[in-house]
Short mmCIF file of C-alpha atoms in Angstrom, two decimals:
data_model
loop_
_atom_site.label_atom_id
_atom_site.label_comp_id
_atom_site.label_asym_id
_atom_site.label_seq_id
_atom_site.Cartn_x
_atom_site.Cartn_y
_atom_site.Cartn_z
CA UNK A 1177 55.54 -55.87 -7.91
CA UNK A 1178 54.72 -55.28 -11.52
CA UNK A 1179 51.12 -56.01 -10.81
CA UNK A 1180 50.95 -53.69 -8.22
CA UNK A 1181 52.72 -50.98 -9.97
CA UNK A 1182 50.15 -51.58 -12.69
CA UNK A 1183 47.38 -51.29 -10.33
CA UNK A 1184 48.55 -48.06 -8.68
CA UNK A 1185 49.40 -46.61 -12.17
CA UNK A 1186 45.86 -47.45 -13.34
CA UNK A 1187 44.33 -45.98 -10.32
CA UNK A 1188 46.64 -42.76 -10.58
CA UNK A 1189 45.59 -42.40 -14.16
CA UNK A 1190 41.97 -42.82 -13.13
CA UNK A 1191 42.34 -40.10 -10.48
CA UNK A 1192 43.95 -37.79 -13.07
CA UNK A 1193 40.96 -38.27 -15.43
CA UNK A 1194 38.62 -37.49 -12.74
CA UNK A 1195 40.40 -34.53 -11.51
CA UNK A 1196 40.35 -33.42 -15.11
CA UNK A 1197 36.74 -34.08 -15.37
CA UNK A 1198 35.91 -32.58 -11.91
CA UNK A 1199 36.70 -28.84 -12.87
CA UNK A 1200 34.55 -29.12 -16.07
CA UNK A 1201 31.69 -30.57 -14.02
CA UNK A 1202 32.05 -27.86 -11.19
CA UNK A 1203 32.14 -25.26 -13.94
CA UNK A 1204 28.88 -26.46 -15.48
CA UNK A 1205 27.04 -26.87 -12.17
CA UNK A 1206 28.19 -23.37 -11.05
CA UNK A 1207 27.09 -21.88 -14.43
CA UNK A 1208 23.76 -23.67 -14.49
CA UNK A 1209 23.31 -22.58 -10.81
CA UNK A 1210 24.23 -18.94 -11.69
CA UNK A 1211 22.10 -18.85 -14.68
CA UNK A 1212 19.10 -20.18 -12.71
CA UNK A 1213 19.66 -17.77 -10.04
CA UNK A 1214 20.05 -14.83 -12.63
CA UNK A 1215 16.67 -16.04 -14.22
CA UNK A 1216 15.12 -16.09 -10.71
CA UNK A 1217 16.08 -12.55 -9.99
CA UNK A 1218 15.28 -11.40 -13.56
CA UNK A 1219 11.86 -12.92 -13.08
CA UNK A 1220 11.69 -11.23 -9.52
CA UNK A 1221 12.77 -7.84 -10.94
CA UNK A 1222 10.25 -8.27 -13.98
CA UNK A 1223 7.33 -9.19 -11.79
CA UNK A 1224 8.19 -6.10 -9.43
CA UNK A 1225 8.64 -3.76 -12.32
CA UNK A 1226 5.49 -5.06 -14.07
CA UNK A 1227 3.66 -4.78 -10.75
CA UNK A 1228 4.86 -1.30 -10.19
CA UNK A 1229 3.61 -0.42 -13.68
CA UNK A 1230 0.16 -1.96 -12.83
CA UNK A 1231 -0.03 0.12 -9.65
CA UNK A 1232 0.87 3.32 -11.62
CA UNK A 1233 -1.57 2.75 -14.35
CA UNK A 1234 -4.48 1.65 -11.93
CA UNK A 1235 -3.73 4.36 -9.67
CA UNK A 1236 -3.50 7.20 -12.14
CA UNK A 1237 -6.36 6.22 -14.68
CA UNK A 1238 -10.06 7.13 -14.27
CA UNK A 1239 -12.44 4.26 -14.85
CA UNK A 1240 -15.70 5.58 -17.06
CA UNK A 1241 -18.98 4.54 -15.40
CA UNK A 1242 -21.18 2.92 -18.09
CA UNK A 1243 -19.36 4.20 -21.21
CA UNK A 1244 -21.39 1.98 -23.43
CA UNK A 1245 -24.77 2.71 -24.59
CA UNK A 1246 -27.94 0.63 -23.61
CA UNK A 1247 -30.19 -0.93 -26.37
CA UNK A 1248 -29.23 -2.75 -29.36
CA UNK A 1249 -25.81 -2.64 -30.61
CA UNK A 1250 -23.74 -3.86 -33.38
CA UNK A 1251 -22.87 -7.62 -33.00
CA UNK A 1252 -19.38 -8.78 -32.04
CA UNK A 1253 -16.90 -9.78 -34.84
CA UNK A 1254 -14.53 -12.28 -33.73
CA UNK A 1255 -11.08 -11.62 -32.25
CA UNK A 1256 -10.59 -8.10 -33.63
CA UNK A 1257 -10.53 -5.32 -31.26
CA UNK A 1258 -11.98 -1.77 -31.93
CA UNK A 1259 -11.03 0.98 -29.45
CA UNK A 1260 -12.55 4.31 -29.57
CA UNK A 1261 -9.92 7.07 -28.68
CA UNK A 1262 -11.50 10.27 -27.58
CA UNK A 1263 -9.11 13.45 -27.03
CA UNK A 1264 -11.29 15.90 -25.03
CA UNK A 1265 -10.87 19.42 -24.31
CA UNK A 1266 -12.32 21.25 -21.17
CA UNK A 1267 -12.95 25.01 -21.82
CA UNK A 1268 -14.23 27.61 -19.56
CA UNK A 1269 -15.72 30.11 -22.27
CA UNK A 1270 -18.71 29.33 -24.20
CA UNK A 1271 -18.83 27.85 -27.78
CA UNK A 1272 -15.48 29.20 -29.16
CA UNK A 1273 -15.74 27.46 -32.68
CA UNK A 1274 -19.53 28.08 -33.33
CA UNK A 1275 -20.68 24.67 -32.70
CA UNK A 1276 -23.94 25.40 -30.79
CA UNK A 1277 -22.56 23.58 -27.79
CA UNK A 1278 -20.44 24.41 -24.97
CA UNK A 1279 -18.14 22.88 -22.24
CA UNK A 1280 -16.20 19.50 -22.89
CA UNK A 1281 -16.16 18.31 -26.69
CA UNK A 1282 -14.45 15.30 -28.38
CA UNK A 1283 -11.83 17.47 -30.39
CA UNK A 1284 -10.08 14.36 -31.52
CA UNK A 1285 -11.96 11.10 -32.54
CA UNK A 1286 -10.05 7.92 -33.71
CA UNK A 1287 -10.87 4.52 -34.06
CA UNK A 1288 -8.06 2.02 -33.41
CA UNK A 1289 -8.67 -1.30 -35.33
CA UNK A 1290 -6.43 -4.16 -34.09
CA UNK A 1291 -7.13 -7.16 -36.38
CA UNK A 1292 -7.51 -10.60 -35.36
CA UNK A 1293 -3.81 -11.84 -36.66
CA UNK A 1294 -2.26 -8.71 -34.55
CA UNK A 1295 -0.07 -7.81 -37.37
CA UNK A 1296 -0.93 -4.26 -37.69
CA UNK A 1297 -2.90 -1.37 -36.34
CA UNK A 1298 -5.23 1.00 -38.30
CA UNK A 1299 -6.20 4.46 -36.93
CA UNK A 1300 -9.29 5.74 -38.55
CA UNK A 1301 -9.70 9.55 -37.81
CA UNK A 1302 -13.24 11.02 -37.81
CA UNK A 1303 -13.20 15.05 -38.66
CA UNK A 1304 -14.92 16.70 -35.68
CA UNK A 1305 -17.18 18.61 -38.01
CA UNK A 1306 -18.48 15.35 -39.75
CA UNK A 1307 -22.24 15.80 -40.08
CA UNK A 1308 -24.01 12.67 -38.57
CA UNK A 1309 -27.21 11.67 -36.95
CA UNK A 1310 -26.71 12.01 -33.08
CA UNK A 1311 -29.17 9.56 -31.52
CA UNK A 1312 -31.95 11.59 -29.59
CA UNK A 1313 -30.69 14.71 -31.04
CA UNK A 1314 -30.86 14.66 -34.81
CA UNK A 1315 -28.28 15.85 -37.33
CA UNK A 1316 -25.28 17.62 -35.86
CA UNK A 1317 -21.62 17.67 -36.01
CA UNK A 1318 -20.16 14.56 -34.40
CA UNK A 1319 -18.04 16.14 -31.56
CA UNK A 1320 -21.34 17.47 -30.28
CA UNK A 1321 -22.37 13.99 -29.18
CA UNK A 1322 -19.62 14.19 -26.35
CA UNK A 1323 -21.08 17.48 -25.28
CA UNK A 1324 -24.61 16.14 -25.08
CA UNK A 1325 -23.93 12.70 -23.60
CA UNK A 1326 -20.22 12.04 -22.84
CA UNK A 1327 -18.60 8.53 -23.99
CA UNK A 1328 -21.93 6.60 -24.12
CA UNK A 1329 -23.44 8.95 -26.74
CA UNK A 1330 -20.34 9.25 -28.70
CA UNK A 1331 -19.85 5.43 -28.74
CA UNK A 1332 -23.45 5.13 -29.85
CA UNK A 1333 -23.20 7.82 -32.67
CA UNK A 1334 -19.84 6.05 -33.95
CA UNK A 1335 -21.11 2.42 -33.67
CA UNK A 1336 -24.44 3.78 -35.65
CA UNK A 1337 -22.10 5.52 -38.27
CA UNK A 1338 -19.97 2.57 -38.90
CA UNK A 1339 -22.26 -0.32 -37.89
CA UNK A 1340 -19.31 -1.56 -35.93
CA UNK A 1341 -19.20 -2.58 -32.25
CA UNK A 1342 -16.85 -0.61 -30.09
CA UNK A 1343 -14.93 -2.95 -27.76
CA UNK A 1344 -13.12 -0.44 -25.60
CA UNK A 1345 -13.02 3.37 -24.97
CA UNK A 1346 -10.05 5.42 -23.86
CA UNK A 1347 -10.49 9.12 -23.29
CA UNK A 1348 -7.40 11.37 -22.84
CA UNK A 1349 -7.45 15.06 -21.85
CA UNK A 1350 -5.46 17.04 -24.42
CA UNK A 1351 -2.91 17.87 -21.69
CA UNK A 1352 -1.95 14.34 -21.71
CA UNK A 1353 -0.39 14.85 -25.00
CA UNK A 1354 2.10 17.02 -23.69
CA UNK A 1355 2.86 14.71 -20.66
CA UNK A 1356 3.33 11.80 -22.66
CA UNK A 1357 5.63 13.67 -24.98
CA UNK A 1358 7.70 15.03 -22.00
CA UNK A 1359 7.91 11.52 -20.47
CA UNK A 1360 9.47 10.09 -23.64
CA UNK A 1361 11.89 12.82 -23.91
CA UNK A 1362 10.37 14.60 -26.93
CA UNK A 1363 9.15 13.04 -30.22
CA UNK A 1364 10.18 13.95 -33.58
CA UNK A 1365 7.12 14.56 -35.89
CA UNK A 1366 6.98 14.85 -39.56
CA UNK A 1367 5.09 18.09 -40.64
CA UNK A 1368 3.71 18.31 -44.13
CA UNK A 1369 3.51 22.17 -43.95
CA UNK A 1370 5.18 25.02 -42.09
CA UNK A 1371 3.06 26.94 -39.64
CA UNK A 1372 3.10 28.89 -36.66
CA UNK A 1373 0.89 27.89 -33.56
CA UNK A 1374 0.78 29.11 -30.00
CA UNK A 1375 4.28 30.51 -30.00
CA UNK A 1376 5.75 27.62 -31.77
CA UNK A 1377 7.20 27.39 -35.37
CA UNK A 1378 7.08 24.22 -37.10
CA UNK A 1379 8.73 23.70 -40.45
CA UNK A 1380 8.19 21.11 -43.25
CA UNK A 1381 9.73 17.75 -42.57
CA UNK A 1382 11.10 16.56 -39.12
CA UNK A 1383 10.39 18.58 -35.92
CA UNK A 1384 11.51 17.50 -32.44
CA UNK A 1385 8.76 18.52 -30.02
CA UNK A 1386 8.56 18.82 -26.54
CA UNK A 1387 5.28 18.60 -24.53
CA UNK A 1388 4.16 22.23 -25.30
CA UNK A 1389 5.11 22.03 -28.70
CA UNK A 1390 3.23 18.66 -29.33
CA UNK A 1391 0.08 20.31 -27.91
CA UNK A 1392 0.35 23.14 -29.97
CA UNK A 1393 0.84 20.95 -33.09
CA UNK A 1394 -2.05 18.71 -32.53
CA UNK A 1395 -4.50 21.27 -31.51
CA UNK A 1396 -3.96 23.91 -34.29
CA UNK A 1397 -6.49 24.31 -37.00
CA UNK A 1398 -6.94 28.00 -37.83
CA UNK A 1399 -3.42 28.11 -39.45
CA UNK A 1400 -4.73 26.02 -42.46
CA UNK A 1401 -6.73 26.71 -45.40
CA UNK A 1402 -8.51 23.41 -44.99
CA UNK A 1403 -8.66 23.73 -41.20
CA UNK A 1404 -9.59 20.28 -39.58
CA UNK A 1405 -8.32 18.23 -42.43
CA UNK A 1406 -4.69 19.29 -41.86
CA UNK A 1407 -5.11 19.10 -38.12
CA UNK A 1408 -6.26 15.61 -38.53
CA UNK A 1409 -3.19 14.64 -40.61
CA UNK A 1410 -0.92 16.36 -37.95
CA UNK A 1411 -2.61 14.25 -35.17
CA UNK A 1412 -1.85 11.25 -37.28
CA UNK A 1413 1.76 12.24 -37.76
CA UNK A 1414 1.82 12.84 -33.98
CA UNK A 1415 0.57 9.35 -33.37
CA UNK A 1416 3.03 7.68 -35.75
CA UNK A 1417 5.79 9.58 -34.01
CA UNK A 1418 4.60 8.57 -30.50
CA UNK A 1419 4.43 4.86 -31.54
CA UNK A 1420 7.80 5.05 -32.98
CA UNK A 1421 9.15 6.68 -29.83
CA UNK A 1422 7.57 4.20 -27.53
CA UNK A 1423 9.11 1.15 -29.41
CA UNK A 1424 12.52 2.90 -29.75
CA UNK A 1425 15.50 1.12 -28.15
CA UNK A 1426 16.06 4.08 -26.00
CA UNK A 1427 12.67 3.82 -24.56
CA UNK A 1428 12.32 -0.02 -24.22
CA UNK A 1429 15.64 -0.25 -22.47
CA UNK A 1430 15.01 2.52 -19.86
CA UNK A 1431 12.71 1.40 -16.93
CA UNK A 1432 12.64 4.88 -15.64
CA UNK A 1433 11.23 6.17 -18.95
CA UNK A 1434 8.66 3.51 -18.91
CA UNK A 1435 7.51 4.27 -15.65
CA UNK A 1436 7.24 7.94 -16.28
CA UNK A 1437 5.31 7.41 -19.54
CA UNK A 1438 2.87 5.12 -18.02
CA UNK A 1439 2.44 7.53 -14.89
CA UNK A 1440 2.09 10.53 -17.27
CA UNK A 1441 -0.36 8.80 -19.67
CA UNK A 1442 -2.61 7.38 -16.76
CA UNK A 1443 -2.83 10.90 -15.24
CA UNK A 1444 -4.97 12.06 -18.00
CA UNK A 1445 -6.56 8.82 -19.11
CA UNK A 1446 -10.22 7.52 -18.52
CA UNK A 1447 -11.19 4.05 -19.76
CA UNK A 1448 -13.84 1.63 -19.76
CA UNK A 1449 -13.81 -0.99 -16.64
CA UNK A 1450 -12.59 -3.64 -19.11
CA UNK A 1451 -9.39 -2.05 -20.19
CA UNK A 1452 -7.54 -2.56 -17.04
CA UNK A 1453 -3.86 -3.38 -16.83
CA UNK A 1454 -4.26 -7.10 -17.38
CA UNK A 1455 -6.11 -6.47 -20.66
CA UNK A 1456 -3.49 -4.03 -21.88
CA UNK A 1457 -0.74 -6.74 -20.87
CA UNK A 1458 -2.67 -9.20 -22.97
CA UNK A 1459 -3.13 -6.90 -26.07
CA UNK A 1460 0.50 -5.87 -25.79
CA UNK A 1461 1.78 -9.44 -25.71
CA UNK A 1462 -0.54 -10.24 -28.59
CA UNK A 1463 1.17 -7.52 -30.58
CA UNK A 1464 4.80 -8.23 -29.67
CA UNK A 1465 5.89 -8.40 -33.39
CA UNK A 1466 4.14 -5.03 -33.93
CA UNK A 1467 6.61 -2.48 -35.30
CA UNK A 1468 6.26 1.32 -35.93
CA UNK A 1469 5.74 0.73 -39.71
CA UNK A 1470 2.76 -1.56 -39.13
CA UNK A 1471 0.84 1.45 -37.90
CA UNK A 1472 -1.59 2.72 -40.86
CA UNK A 1473 -3.57 5.99 -40.62
CA UNK A 1474 -6.68 6.92 -42.60
CA UNK A 1475 -9.69 9.47 -42.45
CA UNK A 1476 -13.17 8.93 -42.59
CA UNK A 1477 -14.21 9.45 -46.33
CA UNK A 1478 -15.87 12.76 -46.76
CA UNK A 1479 -17.76 14.33 -49.71
CA UNK A 1480 -17.27 18.33 -49.39
CA UNK A 1481 -18.65 20.47 -47.20
CA UNK A 1482 -22.17 22.14 -46.35
CA UNK A 1483 -24.13 24.66 -44.29
CA UNK A 1484 -26.76 23.73 -41.69
CA UNK A 1485 -29.99 25.67 -41.53
CA UNK A 1486 -28.73 27.49 -38.38
CA UNK A 1487 -25.37 28.58 -40.17
CA UNK A 1488 -23.06 25.83 -39.01
CA UNK A 1489 -20.34 24.85 -41.45
CA UNK A 1490 -19.69 20.99 -41.57
CA UNK A 1491 -18.27 18.11 -43.64
CA UNK A 1492 -20.44 15.64 -45.50
CA UNK A 1493 -19.96 11.94 -44.99
CA UNK A 1494 -19.14 9.82 -48.37
CA UNK A 1495 -21.93 7.36 -47.63
CA UNK A 1496 -20.81 4.93 -50.23
CA UNK A 1497 -17.29 4.99 -48.99
CA UNK A 1498 -18.18 4.44 -45.53
CA UNK A 1499 -20.49 1.63 -46.45
CA UNK A 1500 -17.50 -0.35 -47.83
CA UNK A 1501 -15.48 0.84 -45.03
CA UNK A 1502 -18.05 -0.85 -42.44
CA UNK A 1503 -17.82 -4.19 -44.34
CA UNK A 1504 -14.10 -4.08 -44.40
CA UNK A 1505 -14.14 -3.41 -40.48
CA UNK A 1506 -16.61 -6.05 -39.63
CA UNK A 1507 -15.08 -8.69 -42.18
CA UNK A 1508 -11.44 -7.72 -40.49
CA UNK A 1509 -9.94 -6.94 -43.71
CA UNK A 1510 -9.03 -3.39 -44.09
CA UNK A 1511 -6.01 -3.91 -46.47
CA UNK A 1512 -7.85 -3.82 -49.72
CA UNK A 1513 -10.14 -0.88 -48.51
CA UNK A 1514 -7.04 1.02 -47.56
CA UNK A 1515 -5.27 0.34 -50.95
CA UNK A 1516 -8.52 1.69 -52.67
CA UNK A 1517 -9.15 4.60 -50.53
CA UNK A 1518 -6.07 6.36 -49.98
CA UNK A 1519 -6.38 9.09 -47.06
CA UNK A 1520 -6.54 12.56 -48.34
#
């Protein structure tokens, strides 16, 4: 009897241990199963969301036909990416600024340089009145290139000026600045000066802008003694504010706001065929560690002003500084150049 009791006791103890282990095993299986299910659901949701963004982007944007010039172009330079950003403006009236050109013009011209290590981005602004050689037309203000030959001639002019190959082109109508801003719920821009423009008042320091105010902020030039110089600084300030807002927690945790931003931007956007959603996702992933503070802004070095034979006021290029800038861009090493050439 004692042996049977011992055996029953052993079986009972084993059963208790199994019962004690079973809840833990069941909980573990359920937890892993739940996490797997959640991961699967999140993957589906993410894929659906990204697919929706792709549809919005591809449906909204306009693809530029032949945006790059033919003939000899600067050679490619490794894994760095240079994107020419063209802010265009369509006006019904003739020659409002005395440029000797009419119709659409590139009122904003920036080169976005994304280095191979993807640690930062530099925005290089080119003043619209910069006096350059426009291929096939001779010397003129750089914004005339767009009026005469659209994106291809603008790309060719910038490539000739900097001796750097442009990898992508993105053209946005000025109305897009307002759309992007409203889609994000406004942006806070730091203004270096107080001024009034198009019914809006801007103070020194932070200004929270809606779309209409943002458009007035980036377009104004006549309120400033140095005209386009302050305008370019304001455009750079807007771009910094826009990047900061896009990368903010409020935006990144709001799928609706992201969808609206993509839709609003795409509606006014024209890009080269290679700048499709897949390319944007790839660039975005490679820049996943990028933060707003990693954005640097500068302006093409100038050497004072001048007047053309037909009476146009223009901005001279600082040839020596631009030559060193060209070398820095081609070698994908802008940090030293930026340190020794602070933007005015």
